[in-house]
Amino acid sequence: NAGVTQTPKFRILKIGQSMTLQCTQDMNHNYMYWYRQDPGMGLKLIYYSVGAGITDKGEVPNGYNVSRSTTEDFPLRLELAAPSQTSVYFCASSKTADTQYFGPGTRLTVL
Amino acid sequence: AQKVTQAQTEISVVEKEDVTLDCVYETRDTTYYLFWYKQPPSGELVFLIRRNSFDEQNEISGRYSWNFQKSTSSFNFTITASQVVDSAVYFCALRASNTGTASKLTFGTGTRLQVTL
């Protein structure tokens, strides 16, 4: 039981490039979330999903897109990377609107 | 709106000392949940505890204990006889019950705990 897995662990992007951060969970959780963590700050919610085919915006959705075609996967897409998107990205899942379990994070740098 | 304040940015203690991490929250909801997460130097977020607003009983788990006081809107975390392995950033988080269909967590900014020999 791997829990929540994220790939890649690290990535450096140039301004304007695009990429997808992958997130997979094997706990059959309906709820999934994407957060970003900036230095010295708590986590801020980017997008969340309550089930396959259903997604909604969090606090800081601008510059990101998500999709949820399966229960297990919740990829986060950056279309035009900007330096302001340099951050650590965490994916999380929960069975219901309950305790969230986090993946190991992806450290993204945009230069 | 929800808010979580962790006023202690960084705490340094010597091993075996007791240390308390403060968490003060704001919410207008009568039903809510409070969480503590640990983020060790490796970077992952580890769930420690969840407490709902109807349960003010203190919780103890080994060297960890939590003191929940609704009267002061606080949910403090104490580590007894701290160890070097306790060195991490600790986050307090809040979820109100009426956040729609999703469990939207509001995080504090974290307290970095450094335990030295």
PDB file of N, CA and C in Angstrom, chain A residues 17-76:
ATOM      1  N   GLN A  17       7.320  27.383 -20.163  1.00  0.00           N
ATOM      2  CA  GLN A  17       7.165  25.957 -20.412  1.00  0.00           C
ATOM      3  C   GLN A  17       5.945  25.425 -19.669  1.00  0.00           C
ATOM      4  N   SER A  18       5.525  24.241 -20.073  1.00  0.00           N
ATOM      5  CA  SER A  18       4.391  23.612 -19.405  1.00  0.00           C
ATOM      6  C   SER A  18       4.822  22.255 -18.865  1.00  0.00           C
ATOM      7  N   MET A  19       4.084  21.772 -17.888  1.00  0.00           N
ATOM      8  CA  MET A  19       4.360  20.453 -17.349  1.00  0.00           C
ATOM      9  C   MET A  19       3.158  19.958 -16.557  1.00  0.00           C
ATOM     10  N   THR A  20       3.150  18.654 -16.320  1.00  0.00           N
ATOM     11  CA  THR A  20       2.107  18.030 -15.519  1.00  0.00           C
ATOM     12  C   THR A  20       2.734  17.354 -14.317  1.00  0.00           C
ATOM     13  N   LEU A  21       2.232  17.663 -13.150  1.00  0.00           N
ATOM     14  CA  LEU A  21       2.622  16.985 -11.926  1.00  0.00           C
ATOM     15  C   LEU A  21       1.640  15.833 -11.701  1.00  0.00           C
ATOM     16  N   GLN A  22       2.218  14.659 -11.524  1.00  0.00           N
ATOM     17  CA  GLN A  22       1.360  13.487 -11.387  1.00  0.00           C
ATOM     18  C   GLN A  22       1.103  13.160  -9.914  1.00  0.00           C
ATOM     19  N   CYS A  23      -0.095  12.683  -9.639  1.00  0.00           N
ATOM     20  CA  CYS A  23      -0.479  12.255  -8.292  1.00  0.00           C
ATOM     21  C   CYS A  23      -1.356  11.018  -8.410  1.00  0.00           C
ATOM     22  N   THR A  24      -1.003   9.999  -7.658  1.00  0.00           N
ATOM     23  CA  THR A  24      -1.780   8.754  -7.660  1.00  0.00           C
ATOM     24  C   THR A  24      -1.945   8.272  -6.231  1.00  0.00           C
ATOM     25  N   GLN A  25      -3.154   7.791  -5.907  1.00  0.00           N
ATOM     26  CA  GLN A  25      -3.371   7.201  -4.591  1.00  0.00           C
ATOM     27  C   GLN A  25      -4.001   5.826  -4.759  1.00  0.00           C
ATOM     28  N   ASP A  26      -3.624   4.921  -3.851  1.00  0.00           N
ATOM     29  CA  ASP A  26      -4.119   3.549  -3.942  1.00  0.00           C
ATOM     30  C   ASP A  26      -4.994   3.188  -2.752  1.00  0.00           C
ATOM     31  N   MET A  27      -5.572   4.189  -2.120  1.00  0.00           N
ATOM     32  CA  MET A  27      -6.387   3.954  -0.930  1.00  0.00           C
ATOM     33  C   MET A  27      -7.885   4.018  -1.248  1.00  0.00           C
ATOM     34  N   ASN A  28      -8.215   4.150  -2.511  1.00  0.00           N
ATOM     35  CA  ASN A  28      -9.613   4.248  -2.953  1.00  0.00           C
ATOM     36  C   ASN A  28     -10.322   5.445  -2.316  1.00  0.00           C
ATOM     37  N   HIS A  29      -9.575   6.534  -2.133  1.00  0.00           N
ATOM     38  CA  HIS A  29     -10.154   7.746  -1.572  1.00  0.00           C
ATOM     39  C   HIS A  29     -10.901   8.525  -2.648  1.00  0.00           C
ATOM     40  N   ASN A  30     -12.049   9.055  -2.272  1.00  0.00           N
ATOM     41  CA  ASN A  30     -12.811   9.859  -3.228  1.00  0.00           C
ATOM     42  C   ASN A  30     -12.257  11.271  -3.366  1.00  0.00           C
ATOM     43  N   TYR A  31     -11.781  11.830  -2.257  1.00  0.00           N
ATOM     44  CA  TYR A  31     -11.356  13.222  -2.248  1.00  0.00           C
ATOM     45  C   TYR A  31      -9.856  13.319  -2.515  1.00  0.00           C
ATOM     46  N   MET A  32      -9.506  14.234  -3.410  1.00  0.00           N
ATOM     47  CA  MET A  32      -8.089  14.518  -3.665  1.00  0.00           C
ATOM     48  C   MET A  32      -7.863  16.016  -3.761  1.00  0.00           C
ATOM     49  N   TYR A  33      -6.634  16.436  -3.449  1.00  0.00           N
ATOM     50  CA  TYR A  33      -6.332  17.860  -3.313  1.00  0.00           C
ATOM     51  C   TYR A  33      -4.924  18.153  -3.839  1.00  0.00           C
ATOM     52  N   TRP A  34      -4.761  19.382  -4.300  1.00  0.00           N
ATOM     53  CA  TRP A  34      -3.428  19.898  -4.613  1.00  0.00           C
ATOM     54  C   TRP A  34      -3.188  21.162  -3.790  1.00  0.00           C
ATOM     55  N   TYR A  35      -2.014  21.192  -3.122  1.00  0.00           N
ATOM     56  CA  TYR A  35      -1.599  22.346  -2.352  1.00  0.00           C
ATOM     57  C   TYR A  35      -0.241  22.812  -2.866  1.00  0.00           C
ATOM     58  N   ARG A  36       0.055  24.067  -2.599  1.00  0.00           N
ATOM     59  CA  ARG A  36       1.406  24.556  -2.772  1.00  0.00           C
ATOM     60  C   ARG A  36       1.904  25.115  -1.438  1.00  0.00           C
ATOM     61  N   GLN A  37       3.203  24.935  -1.227  1.00  0.00           N
ATOM     62  CA  GLN A  37       3.829  25.427  -0.004  1.00  0.00           C
ATOM     63  C   GLN A  37       4.983  26.331  -0.378  1.00  0.00           C
ATOM     64  N   ASP A  38       4.860  27.599  -0.057  1.00  0.00           N
ATOM     65  CA  ASP A  38       5.919  28.564  -0.303  1.00  0.00           C
ATOM     66  C   ASP A  38       6.775  28.678   0.949  1.00  0.00           C
ATOM     67  N   PRO A  39       8.044  29.061   0.812  1.00  0.00           N
ATOM     68  CA  PRO A  39       8.960  29.104   1.956  1.00  0.00           C
ATOM     69  C   PRO A  39       8.394  29.876   3.141  1.00  0.00           C
ATOM     70  N   GLY A  40       8.445  29.246   4.317  1.00  0.00           N
ATOM     71  CA  GLY A  40       7.983  29.905   5.533  1.00  0.00           C
ATOM     72  C   GLY A  40       6.480  30.056   5.649  1.00  0.00           C
ATOM     73  N   MET A  41       5.775  29.398   4.757  1.00  0.00           N
ATOM     74  CA  MET A  41       4.317  29.546   4.771  1.00  0.00           C
ATOM     75  C   MET A  41       3.661  28.190   4.975  1.00  0.00           C
ATOM     76  N   GLY A  42       2.391  28.254   5.322  1.00  0.00           N
ATOM     77  CA  GLY A  42       1.605  27.032   5.365  1.00  0.00           C
ATOM     78  C   GLY A  42       1.206  26.625   3.955  1.00  0.00           C
ATOM     79  N   LEU A  43       0.386  25.623   3.862  1.00  0.00           N
ATOM     80  CA  LEU A  43      -0.051  25.139   2.562  1.00  0.00           C
ATOM     81  C   LEU A  43      -1.306  25.878   2.113  1.00  0.00           C
ATOM     82  N   LYS A  44      -1.361  26.140   0.827  1.00  0.00           N
ATOM     83  CA  LYS A  44      -2.544  26.787   0.249  1.00  0.00           C
ATOM     84  C   LYS A  44      -3.159  25.876  -0.801  1.00  0.00           C
ATOM     85  N   LEU A  45      -4.471  25.764  -0.763  1.00  0.00           N
ATOM     86  CA  LEU A  45      -5.188  24.846  -1.646  1.00  0.00           C
ATOM     87  C   LEU A  45      -5.297  25.417  -3.048  1.00  0.00           C
ATOM     88  N   ILE A  46      -4.905  24.612  -4.039  1.00  0.00           N
ATOM     89  CA  ILE A  46      -4.969  25.049  -5.431  1.00  0.00           C
ATOM     90  C   ILE A  46      -6.271  24.563  -6.070  1.00  0.00           C
ATOM     91  N   TYR A  47      -6.463  23.266  -6.073  1.00  0.00           N
ATOM     92  CA  TYR A  47      -7.656  22.630  -6.612  1.00  0.00           C
ATOM     93  C   TYR A  47      -7.978  21.414  -5.757  1.00  0.00           C
ATOM     94  N   TYR A  48      -9.229  20.983  -5.846  1.00  0.00           N
ATOM     95  CA  TYR A  48      -9.602  19.759  -5.181  1.00  0.00           C
ATOM     96  C   TYR A  48     -10.644  19.019  -6.015  1.00  0.00           C
ATOM     97  N   SER A  49     -10.865  17.765  -5.649  1.00  0.00           N
ATOM     98  CA  SER A  49     -11.820  16.926  -6.371  1.00  0.00           C
ATOM     99  C   SER A  49     -12.536  16.012  -5.370  1.00  0.00           C
ATOM    100  N   VAL A  50     -13.826  15.880  -5.526  1.00  0.00           N
ATOM    101  CA  VAL A  50     -14.590  15.018  -4.614  1.00  0.00           C
ATOM    102  C   VAL A  50     -14.928  13.676  -5.261  1.00  0.00           C
ATOM    103  N   GLY A  51     -14.459  13.485  -6.467  1.00  0.00           N
ATOM    104  CA  GLY A  51     -14.673  12.212  -7.141  1.00  0.00           C
ATOM    105  C   GLY A  51     -14.326  12.330  -8.605  1.00  0.00           C
ATOM    106  N   ALA A  52     -14.258  11.203  -9.274  1.00  0.00           N
ATOM    107  CA  ALA A  52     -13.923  11.208 -10.698  1.00  0.00           C
ATOM    108  C   ALA A  52     -14.882  12.096 -11.470  1.00  0.00           C
ATOM    109  N   GLY A  53     -14.332  12.971 -12.294  1.00  0.00           N
ATOM    110  CA  GLY A  53     -15.135  13.862 -13.113  1.00  0.00           C
ATOM    111  C   GLY A  53     -15.548  15.153 -12.448  1.00  0.00           C
ATOM    112  N   ILE A  54     -15.196  15.331 -11.172  1.00  0.00           N
ATOM    113  CA  ILE A  54     -15.618  16.523 -10.420  1.00  0.00           C
ATOM    114  C   ILE A  54     -14.395  17.221  -9.843  1.00  0.00           C
ATOM    115  N   THR A  55     -14.196  18.482 -10.250  1.00  0.00           N
ATOM    116  CA  THR A  55     -13.106  19.260  -9.700  1.00  0.00           C
ATOM    117  C   THR A  55     -13.600  20.660  -9.364  1.00  0.00           C
ATOM    118  N   ASP A  56     -12.875  21.333  -8.480  1.00  0.00           N
ATOM    119  CA  ASP A  56     -13.260  22.696  -8.116  1.00  0.00           C
ATOM    120  C   ASP A  56     -12.034  23.474  -7.674  1.00  0.00           C
ATOM    121  N   LYS A  57     -12.131  24.805  -7.744  1.00  0.00           N
ATOM    122  CA  LYS A  57     -11.011  25.664  -7.417  1.00  0.00           C
ATOM    123  C   LYS A  57     -10.863  25.820  -5.916  1.00  0.00           C
ATOM    124  N   GLY A  58      -9.606  25.968  -5.511  1.00  0.00           N
ATOM    125  CA  GLY A  58      -9.297  26.294  -4.135  1.00  0.00           C
ATOM    126  C   GLY A  58      -8.979  27.772  -4.001  1.00  0.00           C
ATOM    127  N   GLU A  59      -8.018  28.088  -3.115  1.00  0.00           N
ATOM    128  CA  GLU A  59      -7.660  29.482  -2.845  1.00  0.00           C
ATOM    129  C   GLU A  59      -6.840  30.124  -3.954  1.00  0.00           C
ATOM    130  N   VAL A  60      -5.930  29.339  -4.564  1.00  0.00           N
ATOM    131  CA  VAL A  60      -4.955  29.910  -5.501  1.00  0.00           C
ATOM    132  C   VAL A  60      -4.919  29.129  -6.801  1.00  0.00           C
ATOM    133  N   PRO A  61      -6.007  29.097  -7.583  1.00  0.00           N
ATOM    134  CA  PRO A  61      -6.062  28.255  -8.786  1.00  0.00           C
ATOM    135  C   PRO A  61      -5.441  28.855 -10.045  1.00  0.00           C
ATOM    136  N   ASN A  62      -5.164  30.161 -10.036  1.00  0.00           N
ATOM    137  CA  ASN A  62      -4.719  30.808 -11.276  1.00  0.00           C
ATOM    138  C   ASN A  62      -3.392  30.253 -11.764  1.00  0.00           C
ATOM    139  N   GLY A  63      -3.366  29.889 -13.048  1.00  0.00           N
ATOM    140  CA  GLY A  63      -2.149  29.362 -13.644  1.00  0.00           C
ATOM    141  C   GLY A  63      -2.079  27.843 -13.626  1.00  0.00           C
ATOM    142  N   TYR A  64      -3.119  27.214 -13.103  1.00  0.00           N
ATOM    143  CA  TYR A  64      -3.136  25.753 -12.975  1.00  0.00           C
ATOM    144  C   TYR A  64      -4.438  25.189 -13.541  1.00  0.00           C
ATOM    145  N   ASN A  65      -4.355  23.915 -13.928  1.00  0.00           N
ATOM    146  CA  ASN A  65      -5.552  23.179 -14.315  1.00  0.00           C
ATOM    147  C   ASN A  65      -5.439  21.753 -13.796  1.00  0.00           C
ATOM    148  N   VAL A  66      -6.600  21.134 -13.580  1.00  0.00           N
ATOM    149  CA  VAL A  66      -6.610  19.749 -13.110  1.00  0.00           C
ATOM    150  C   VAL A  66      -7.653  18.970 -13.892  1.00  0.00           C
ATOM    151  N   SER A  67      -7.552  17.662 -13.758  1.00  0.00           N
ATOM    152  CA  SER A  67      -8.553  16.762 -14.306  1.00  0.00           C
ATOM    153  C   SER A  67      -8.627  15.567 -13.375  1.00  0.00           C
ATOM    154  N   ARG A  68      -9.741  14.859 -13.405  1.00  0.00           N
ATOM    155  CA  ARG A  68      -9.906  13.675 -12.548  1.00  0.00           C
ATOM    156  C   ARG A  68     -10.733  12.656 -13.341  1.00  0.00           C
ATOM    157  N   SER A  69     -10.028  11.895 -14.144  1.00  0.00           N
ATOM    158  CA  SER A  69     -10.711  10.903 -14.981  1.00  0.00           C
ATOM    159  C   SER A  69     -10.873   9.572 -14.268  1.00  0.00           C
ATOM    160  N   THR A  70     -10.060   9.332 -13.247  1.00  0.00           N
ATOM    161  CA  THR A  70     -10.175   8.095 -12.475  1.00  0.00           C
ATOM    162  C   THR A  70     -10.138   8.434 -10.990  1.00  0.00           C
ATOM    163  N   THR A  71     -10.533   7.490 -10.161  1.00  0.00           N
ATOM    164  CA  THR A  71     -10.469   7.695  -8.714  1.00  0.00           C
ATOM    165  C   THR A  71      -9.025   7.839  -8.247  1.00  0.00           C
ATOM    166  N   GLU A  72      -8.112   7.125  -8.894  1.00  0.00           N
ATOM    167  CA  GLU A  72      -6.738   7.041  -8.411  1.00  0.00           C
ATOM    168  C   GLU A  72      -5.878   8.252  -8.763  1.00  0.00           C
ATOM    169  N   ASP A  73      -6.148   8.891  -9.899  1.00  0.00           N
ATOM    170  CA  ASP A  73      -5.213   9.889 -10.431  1.00  0.00           C
ATOM    171  C   ASP A  73      -5.786  11.305 -10.412  1.00  0.00           C
ATOM    172  N   PHE A  74      -4.904  12.250 -10.095  1.00  0.00           N
ATOM    173  CA  PHE A  74      -5.335  13.654 -10.038  1.00  0.00           C
ATOM    174  C   PHE A  74      -4.161  14.524 -10.487  1.00  0.00           C
ATOM    175  N   PRO A  75      -3.911  14.612 -11.785  1.00  0.00           N
ATOM    176  CA  PRO A  75      -2.776  15.399 -12.270  1.00  0.00           C
ATOM    177  C   PRO A  75      -3.035  16.904 -12.215  1.00  0.00           C
ATOM    178  N   LEU A  76      -1.946  17.637 -11.982  1.00  0.00           N
ATOM    179  CA  LEU A  76      -1.988  19.100 -11.950  1.00  0.00           C
ATOM    180  C   LEU A  76      -1.178  19.623 -13.121  1.00  0.00           C
TER     181      LEU A  76
END
